PDB file of C-alpha atoms in Angstrom:
ATOM      1  CA  MET A 201      -8.857   5.178  -1.373  1.00 93.00           C
ATOM      2  CA  LEU A 202      -6.861   5.265   1.731  1.00 92.00           C
ATOM      3  CA  ILE A 203      -7.356   2.185   4.081  1.00 95.00           C
ATOM      4  CA  SER A 204      -5.461   2.057   7.190  1.00 93.00           C
ATOM      5  CA  LYS A 205      -3.944  -1.560   8.809  1.00 91.00           C
ATOM      6  CA  PRO A 206      -6.471  -1.693  11.566  1.00 94.00           C
ATOM      7  CA  VAL A 207      -9.606  -1.128   9.570  1.00 95.00           C
ATOM      8  CA  ALA A 208      -7.973  -3.353   6.854  1.00 95.00           C
ATOM      9  CA  GLU A 209      -7.449  -6.401   9.673  1.00 96.00           C
ATOM     10  CA  ALA A 210     -11.183  -5.617  10.593  1.00 97.00           C
ATOM     11  CA  ILE A 211     -12.464  -6.071   7.182  1.00 97.00           C
ATOM     12  CA  ARG A 212     -10.209  -9.200   7.000  1.00 96.00           C
ATOM     13  CA  ALA A 213     -12.301 -10.221  10.204  1.00 96.00           C
ATOM     14  CA  GLY A 214     -15.400  -9.255   8.753  1.00 96.00           C
ATOM     15  CA  THR A 215     -15.921  -6.613  11.679  1.00 97.00           C
ATOM     16  CA  VAL A 216     -16.491  -3.765   9.350  1.00 97.00           C
ATOM     17  CA  THR A 217     -18.447  -4.162   5.938  1.00 98.00           C
ATOM     18  CA  GLN A 218     -18.779  -0.579   4.648  1.00 97.00           C
ATOM     19  CA  ALA A 219     -17.017   2.924   4.996  1.00 97.00           C
ATOM     20  CA  PHE A 220     -18.042   6.298   4.011  1.00 97.00           C
ATOM     21  CA  ARG A 221     -15.997   9.028   2.347  1.00 96.00           C
ATOM     22  CA  ARG A 222     -17.095  12.845   1.086  1.00 95.00           C
ATOM     23  CA  TRP A 223     -16.068  12.926  -2.592  1.00 95.00           C
ATOM     24  CA  ASP A 224     -17.402  14.927  -5.681  1.00 94.00           C
ATOM     25  CA  ALA A 225     -17.401  11.423  -7.496  1.00 95.00           C
ATOM     26  CA  PRO A 226     -17.163   8.060  -6.969  1.00 95.00           C
ATOM     27  CA  ARG A 227     -13.246   7.013  -6.764  1.00 95.00           C
ATOM     28  CA  VAL A 228     -13.193   3.409  -6.534  1.00 96.00           C
ATOM     29  CA  LYS A 229     -15.051   0.987  -9.013  1.00 96.00           C
ATOM     30  CA  VAL A 230     -17.880  -1.871  -7.854  1.00 97.00           C
ATOM     31  CA  GLY A 231     -16.164  -5.547  -8.254  1.00 96.00           C
ATOM     32  CA  GLY A 232     -12.344  -3.543  -8.247  1.00 96.00           C
ATOM     33  CA  LEU A 233     -10.119  -4.666  -5.610  1.00 96.00           C
ATOM     34  CA  GLN A 234      -7.301  -2.801  -3.384  1.00 95.00           C
ATOM     35  CA  LEU A 235      -4.373  -4.037  -1.865  1.00 91.00           C
ATOM     36  CA  THR A 236      -4.268  -3.204   1.729  1.00 92.00           C
ATOM     37  CA  ALA A 237      -1.603  -4.765   4.599  1.00 87.00           C
ATOM     38  CA  ALA A 238      -4.401  -7.197   5.242  1.00 91.00           C
ATOM     39  CA  GLY A 239      -4.741  -8.405   1.936  1.00 92.00           C
ATOM     40  CA  LEU A 240      -7.245  -8.023  -1.042  1.00 95.00           C
ATOM     41  CA  VAL A 241      -9.980  -5.886  -0.555  1.00 97.00           C
ATOM     42  CA  ARG A 242     -13.248  -5.517  -2.570  1.00 97.00           C
ATOM     43  CA  PHE A 243     -15.300  -2.618  -3.021  1.00 98.00           C
ATOM     44  CA  ASP A 244     -18.697  -4.330  -3.326  1.00 98.00           C
ATOM     45  CA  ALA A 245     -21.474  -1.377  -3.443  1.00 98.00           C
ATOM     46  CA  VAL A 246     -21.203   2.258  -4.060  1.00 98.00           C
ATOM     47  CA  SER A 247     -24.038   4.773  -3.387  1.00 97.00           C
ATOM     48  CA  PRO A 248     -24.364   8.257  -2.471  1.00 97.00           C
ATOM     49  CA  VAL A 249     -25.521   8.796   1.013  1.00 97.00           C
ATOM     50  CA  SER A 250     -28.506  11.601   0.412  1.00 94.00           C
ATOM     51  CA  GLU A 251     -28.618  12.532   4.358  1.00 94.00           C
ATOM     52  CA  PRO A 252     -25.918  12.093   6.301  1.00 94.00           C
ATOM     53  CA  GLU A 253     -27.176  13.041   9.505  1.00 94.00           C
ATOM     54  CA  ARG A 254     -29.262  10.076   9.452  1.00 95.00           C
ATOM     55  CA  LEU A 255     -26.378   7.599   9.572  1.00 96.00           C
ATOM     56  CA  THR A 256     -27.037   5.479  12.478  1.00 97.00           C
ATOM     57  CA  GLU A 257     -24.725   4.230  15.318  1.00 97.00           C
ATOM     58  CA  GLN A 258     -24.920   0.743  13.260  1.00 97.00           C
ATOM     59  CA  ASP A 259     -23.361   2.360  10.646  1.00 97.00           C
ATOM     60  CA  ALA A 260     -20.411   3.919  12.339  1.00 97.00           C
ATOM     61  CA  ARG A 261     -19.617   0.223  13.789  1.00 96.00           C
ATOM     62  CA  ALA A 262     -19.807  -1.525  10.716  1.00 97.00           C
ATOM     63  CA  ALA A 263     -17.531   1.391   9.329  1.00 97.00           C
ATOM     64  CA  GLY A 264     -14.971   0.701  12.339  1.00 95.00           C
ATOM     65  CA  ALA A 265     -15.963   4.470  13.784  1.00 95.00           C
ATOM     66  CA  GLU A 266     -15.738   4.691  17.574  1.00 94.00           C
ATOM     67  CA  ASP A 267     -19.159   5.983  17.457  1.00 96.00           C
ATOM     68  CA  LEU A 268     -21.497   7.757  15.514  1.00 96.00           C
ATOM     69  CA  ALA A 269     -20.007  11.179  16.580  1.00 96.00           C
ATOM     70  CA  ALA A 270     -16.741  10.777  15.782  1.00 95.00           C
ATOM     71  CA  LEU A 271     -18.316   9.101  12.076  1.00 95.00           C
ATOM     72  CA  GLN A 272     -20.170  12.379  11.848  1.00 94.00           C
ATOM     73  CA  ARG A 273     -16.667  14.311  12.501  1.00 93.00           C
ATOM     74  CA  SER A 274     -14.769  12.761   9.920  1.00 92.00           C
ATOM     75  CA  LEU A 275     -17.436  13.152   7.241  1.00 93.00           C
ATOM     76  CA  ALA A 276     -18.354  16.939   8.201  1.00 90.00           C
ATOM     77  CA  PRO A 277     -17.709  19.316   4.899  1.00 86.00           C
ATOM     78  CA  ARG A 278     -13.912  21.183   5.408  1.00 73.00           C
ATOM     79  CA  THR A 279     -13.109  24.350   3.200  1.00 61.00           C
ATOM     80  CA  THR A 280     -10.063  25.449   2.760  1.00 52.00           C
ATOM     81  CA  THR A 281      -8.628  28.692   3.678  1.00 47.00           C
ATOM     82  CA  PRO A 282      -9.733  31.987   1.086  1.00 43.00           C
ATOM     83  CA  SER A 283      -8.083  31.862  -2.088  1.00 40.00           C
ATOM     84  CA  ALA A 284      -6.164  35.024  -3.507  1.00 41.00           C
ATOM     85  CA  GLY A 285      -9.120  35.500  -5.598  1.00 39.00           C
ATOM     86  CA  GLY A 286     -11.556  35.404  -2.830  1.00 40.00           C
ATOM     87  CA  GLY A 287     -13.500  32.025  -3.033  1.00 37.00           C
ATOM     88  CA  ARG A 288     -13.301  29.449  -0.624  1.00 35.00           C
ATOM     89  CA  GLY A 289     -12.626  26.083  -2.328  1.00 35.00           C
ATOM     90  CA  GLY A 290     -14.793  22.883  -0.724  1.00 38.00           C
ATOM     91  CA  ARG A 291     -11.782  20.102   0.260  1.00 49.00           C
ATOM     92  CA  GLY A 292     -12.862  16.555   0.626  1.00 73.00           C
ATOM     93  CA  GLY A 293     -15.884  16.700  -1.847  1.00 90.00           C
ATOM     94  CA  HIS A 294     -19.996  17.589  -2.299  1.00 92.00           C
ATOM     95  CA  THR A 295     -21.180  13.822  -1.876  1.00 95.00           C
ATOM     96  CA  VAL A 296     -21.151  11.401   1.155  1.00 96.00           C
ATOM     97  CA  PHE A 297     -20.901   7.735  -0.190  1.00 97.00           C
ATOM     98  CA  ARG A 298     -21.565   4.589   1.652  1.00 98.00           C
ATOM     99  CA  ILE A 299     -18.673   2.031  -0.103  1.00 98.00           C
ATOM    100  CA  ARG A 300     -19.720  -1.798   1.065  1.00 98.00           C
ATOM    101  CA  LEU A 301     -16.602  -3.998   0.845  1.00 97.00           C
ATOM    102  CA  SER A 302     -15.403  -7.304   1.868  1.00 97.00           C
ATOM    103  CA  TRP A 303     -12.410  -9.071   1.979  1.00 96.00           C
ATOM    104  CA  ALA A 304     -11.283 -10.671  -1.402  1.00 96.00           C
ATOM    105  CA  GLY A 305      -8.310 -13.114  -0.249  1.00 94.00           C
ATOM    106  CA  GLU A 306      -4.253 -12.888   0.913  1.00 89.00           C
ATOM    107  CA  ASP A 307      -1.961 -10.402  -0.432  1.00 86.00           C
ATOM    108  CA  PRO A 308      -0.870 -12.136  -3.716  1.00 84.00           C
ATOM    109  CA  ARG A 309       3.115 -10.822  -3.550  1.00 82.00           C
ATOM    110  CA  ILE A 310       3.120 -13.857  -0.437  1.00 84.00           C
ATOM    111  CA  ALA A 311       2.848 -16.798  -2.472  1.00 85.00           C
ATOM    112  CA  LEU A 312       5.054 -14.767  -5.166  1.00 89.00           C
ATOM    113  CA  ARG A 313       8.199 -13.945  -2.785  1.00 89.00           C
ATOM    114  CA  ASP A 314       8.153 -17.413  -0.875  1.00 90.00           C
ATOM    115  CA  SER A 315       8.165 -19.079  -4.775  1.00 90.00           C
ATOM    116  CA  ILE A 316      12.068 -19.562  -6.081  1.00 92.00           C
ATOM    117  CA  PRO A 317      12.066 -18.727  -9.857  1.00 93.00           C
ATOM    118  CA  ASP A 318      13.480 -21.067 -12.500  1.00 94.00           C
ATOM    119  CA  ASP A 319      15.880 -19.163 -15.041  1.00 92.00           C
ATOM    120  CA  ALA A 320      13.265 -18.316 -16.838  1.00 94.00           C
ATOM    121  CA  ALA A 321      11.773 -16.013 -14.340  1.00 94.00           C
ATOM    122  CA  LEU A 322      15.101 -15.143 -13.238  1.00 95.00           C
ATOM    123  CA  ALA A 323      15.649 -13.792 -16.620  1.00 94.00           C
ATOM    124  CA  ARG A 324      12.187 -11.935 -16.230  1.00 95.00           C
ATOM    125  CA  ILE A 325      12.968 -10.316 -12.864  1.00 96.00           C
ATOM    126  CA  ALA A 326      16.206  -9.371 -14.273  1.00 96.00           C
ATOM    127  CA  ALA A 327      14.744  -7.476 -17.141  1.00 96.00           C
ATOM    128  CA  ARG A 328      12.256  -5.698 -14.812  1.00 96.00           C
ATOM    129  CA  LEU A 329      15.020  -4.610 -13.093  1.00 97.00           C
ATOM    130  CA  ARG A 330      16.844  -3.312 -15.531  1.00 96.00           C
ATOM    131  CA  ARG A 331      13.840  -0.740 -16.593  1.00 96.00           C
ATOM    132  CA  LEU A 332      13.834   0.491 -13.338  1.00 96.00           C
ATOM    133  CA  ASP A 333      17.491   0.808 -13.287  1.00 96.00           C
ATOM    134  CA  ALA A 334      17.073   2.830 -16.275  1.00 95.00           C
ATOM    135  CA  ARG A 335      17.031   6.281 -14.793  1.00 91.00           C
ATOM    136  CA  PRO A 336      19.212   9.301 -14.559  1.00 91.00           C
ATOM    137  CA  THR A 337      20.648   8.887 -11.574  1.00 87.00           C
ATOM    138  CA  GLY A 338      21.847   5.251 -12.674  1.00 90.00           C
ATOM    139  CA  PRO A 339      21.250   1.808 -11.351  1.00 93.00           C
ATOM    140  CA  TRP A 340      20.155   1.046  -7.969  1.00 94.00           C
ATOM    141  CA  THR A 341      18.066  -2.391  -7.649  1.00 96.00           C
ATOM    142  CA  ARG A 342      21.147  -4.283  -6.816  1.00 95.00           C
ATOM    143  CA  GLU A 343      22.328  -2.161  -4.312  1.00 92.00           C
ATOM    144  CA  VAL A 344      19.231  -1.659  -2.574  1.00 94.00           C
ATOM    145  CA  LEU A 345      18.605  -5.532  -2.479  1.00 95.00           C
ATOM    146  CA  GLU A 346      22.413  -6.345  -0.827  1.00 95.00           C
ATOM    147  CA  TRP A 347      21.933  -3.581   1.314  1.00 92.00           C
ATOM    148  CA  ILE A 348      18.526  -4.935   3.044  1.00 94.00           C
ATOM    149  CA  ARG A 349      20.195  -8.771   2.504  1.00 95.00           C
ATOM    150  CA  ASP A 350      23.286  -7.422   4.922  1.00 94.00           C
ATOM    151  CA  ASN A 351      21.064  -5.184   7.133  1.00 92.00           C
ATOM    152  CA  PRO A 352      17.910  -6.977   7.548  1.00 94.00           C
ATOM    153  CA  ARG A 353      15.090  -5.890  10.037  1.00 94.00           C
ATOM    154  CA  VAL A 354      17.221  -2.135  10.073  1.00 91.00           C
ATOM    155  CA  VAL A 355      14.743   0.819  10.732  1.00 90.00           C
ATOM    156  CA  SER A 356      14.112   2.294   7.741  1.00 88.00           C
ATOM    157  CA  LYS A 357      15.603   6.036   8.885  1.00 90.00           C
ATOM    158  CA  GLU A 358      18.852   4.138   9.753  1.00 88.00           C
ATOM    159  CA  LEU A 359      19.024   2.417   6.378  1.00 85.00           C
ATOM    160  CA  ALA A 360      18.728   5.525   4.736  1.00 89.00           C
ATOM    161  CA  ALA A 361      21.485   6.766   6.672  1.00 89.00           C
ATOM    162  CA  LEU A 362      23.931   4.276   5.995  1.00 84.00           C
ATOM    163  CA  ARG A 363      23.038   4.689   2.274  1.00 83.00           C
ATOM    164  CA  GLN A 364      23.113   8.075   2.486  1.00 87.00           C
ATOM    165  CA  VAL A 365      19.906   8.742   0.662  1.00 88.00           C
ATOM    166  CA  GLU A 366      16.649  10.047   1.651  1.00 92.00           C
ATOM    167  CA  LEU A 367      14.012   8.489   3.168  1.00 92.00           C
ATOM    168  CA  LEU A 368      11.066   8.719   1.532  1.00 93.00           C
ATOM    169  CA  PRO A 369      12.550   8.039  -1.981  1.00 92.00           C
ATOM    170  CA  MET A 370      14.156   5.099  -0.816  1.00 92.00           C
ATOM    171  CA  LYS A 371      10.781   3.693   0.638  1.00 92.00           C
ATOM    172  CA  ALA A 372       9.110   4.363  -2.734  1.00 93.00           C
ATOM    173  CA  ASP A 373      12.182   2.092  -4.344  1.00 94.00           C
ATOM    174  CA  ILE A 374      11.689  -0.657  -1.528  1.00 94.00           C
ATOM    175  CA  ARG A 375       7.994  -0.884  -2.429  1.00 91.00           C
ATOM    176  CA  LYS A 376       8.822  -1.086  -6.414  1.00 94.00           C
ATOM    177  CA  LEU A 377      11.236  -4.191  -5.375  1.00 96.00           C
ATOM    178  CA  LYS A 378       8.531  -5.649  -2.743  1.00 92.00           C
ATOM    179  CA  ALA A 379       6.215  -5.443  -5.794  1.00 90.00           C
ATOM    180  CA  LEU A 380       8.153  -8.018  -7.621  1.00 93.00           C
ATOM    181  CA  GLY A 381       8.034 -10.133  -5.032  1.00 93.00           C
ATOM    182  CA  LEU A 382      11.562  -9.610  -3.649  1.00 96.00           C
ATOM    183  CA  THR A 383      11.735  -8.016  -0.278  1.00 95.00           C
ATOM    184  CA  ILE A 384       9.356  -8.119   3.284  1.00 93.00           C
ATOM    185  CA  SER A 385       8.179  -5.132   4.924  1.00 89.00           C
ATOM    186  CA  HIS A 386       7.810  -5.767   8.468  1.00 89.00           C
ATOM    187  CA  ASP A 387       7.252  -3.233  11.483  1.00 86.00           C
ATOM    188  CA  VAL A 388      10.657  -2.484  11.498  1.00 91.00           C
ATOM    189  CA  GLY A 389      12.895  -2.469   8.306  1.00 91.00           C
ATOM    190  CA  TYR A 390      13.085  -5.242   5.570  1.00 94.00           C
ATOM    191  CA  GLU A 391      14.369  -8.314   4.702  1.00 95.00           C
ATOM    192  CA  LEU A 392      14.945 -10.401   1.245  1.00 96.00           C
ATOM    193  CA  SER A 393      12.449 -12.795   0.217  1.00 95.00           C
ATOM    194  CA  PRO A 394      12.946 -16.259  -0.687  1.00 95.00           C
ATOM    195  CA  ARG A 395      12.658 -15.048  -3.694  1.00 95.00           C
ATOM    196  CA  GLY A 396      14.985 -12.033  -3.625  1.00 96.00           C
ATOM    197  CA  THR A 397      17.236 -14.343  -2.004  1.00 96.00           C
ATOM    198  CA  ALA A 398      17.780 -16.551  -4.994  1.00 96.00           C
ATOM    199  CA  TYR A 399      17.292 -13.946  -7.230  1.00 96.00           C
ATOM    200  CA  LEU A 400      20.750 -12.466  -6.041  1.00 96.00           C
ATOM    201  CA  VAL A 401      22.287 -15.777  -5.486  1.00 95.00           C
ATOM    202  CA  TRP A 402      21.629 -16.183  -9.776  1.00 95.00           C
ATOM    203  CA  LEU A 403      23.145 -12.527 -10.514  1.00 92.00           C
ATOM    204  CA  GLU A 404      26.345 -13.221  -8.382  1.00 90.00           C
ATOM    205  CA  SER A 405      26.754 -16.311  -9.943  1.00 90.00           C
ATOM    206  CA  ARG A 406      26.739 -15.009 -13.608  1.00 84.00           C
ATOM    207  CA  PRO A 407      30.216 -13.833 -15.283  1.00 77.00           C
ATOM    208  CA  GLY A 408      31.221  -9.811 -14.952  1.00 61.00           C
TER     209      GLY A 408
END
């Protein structure tokens, strides 16, 4: 479920307590957690809305919408263009669901990236990165970590140009490193976390 950064921050602040989505079936589970730009969000309840046209301004405010009209526009059923076979497929689902949600805690990667790994943890990181490196295009993790170390907070487009790689695949790679607590994402560019720095120092100290 897509949760924008402003909405995630409002959930954290407690001013947004619900969301509405048009789906064919619920796509989140009660009690489930989702990592957002403002930390972990918990899905507390999911229920169908039998009469979406009867939602209120209070519903709209609790969902972070500008007003009820904006909420209703976002929930209006949409259709695709007619298919080659003459049919017209629905897009967005047939049912409006109300999702009750709340902030569940900090992004666990924050604590991870600030922790300095011991030798056993460094070995585990190395093993994880070897698995990421095992792809047809060859190893990449060390190169990316070194590029980020040497080019902190460089806008991602410039970093991709420096590395002569495509932007979106590079960003996907960096997200994998972030999930291990090795990098920090900023509004502009990236930098190594203390954990990532410790890993590179350890790697460079090893013979061979």
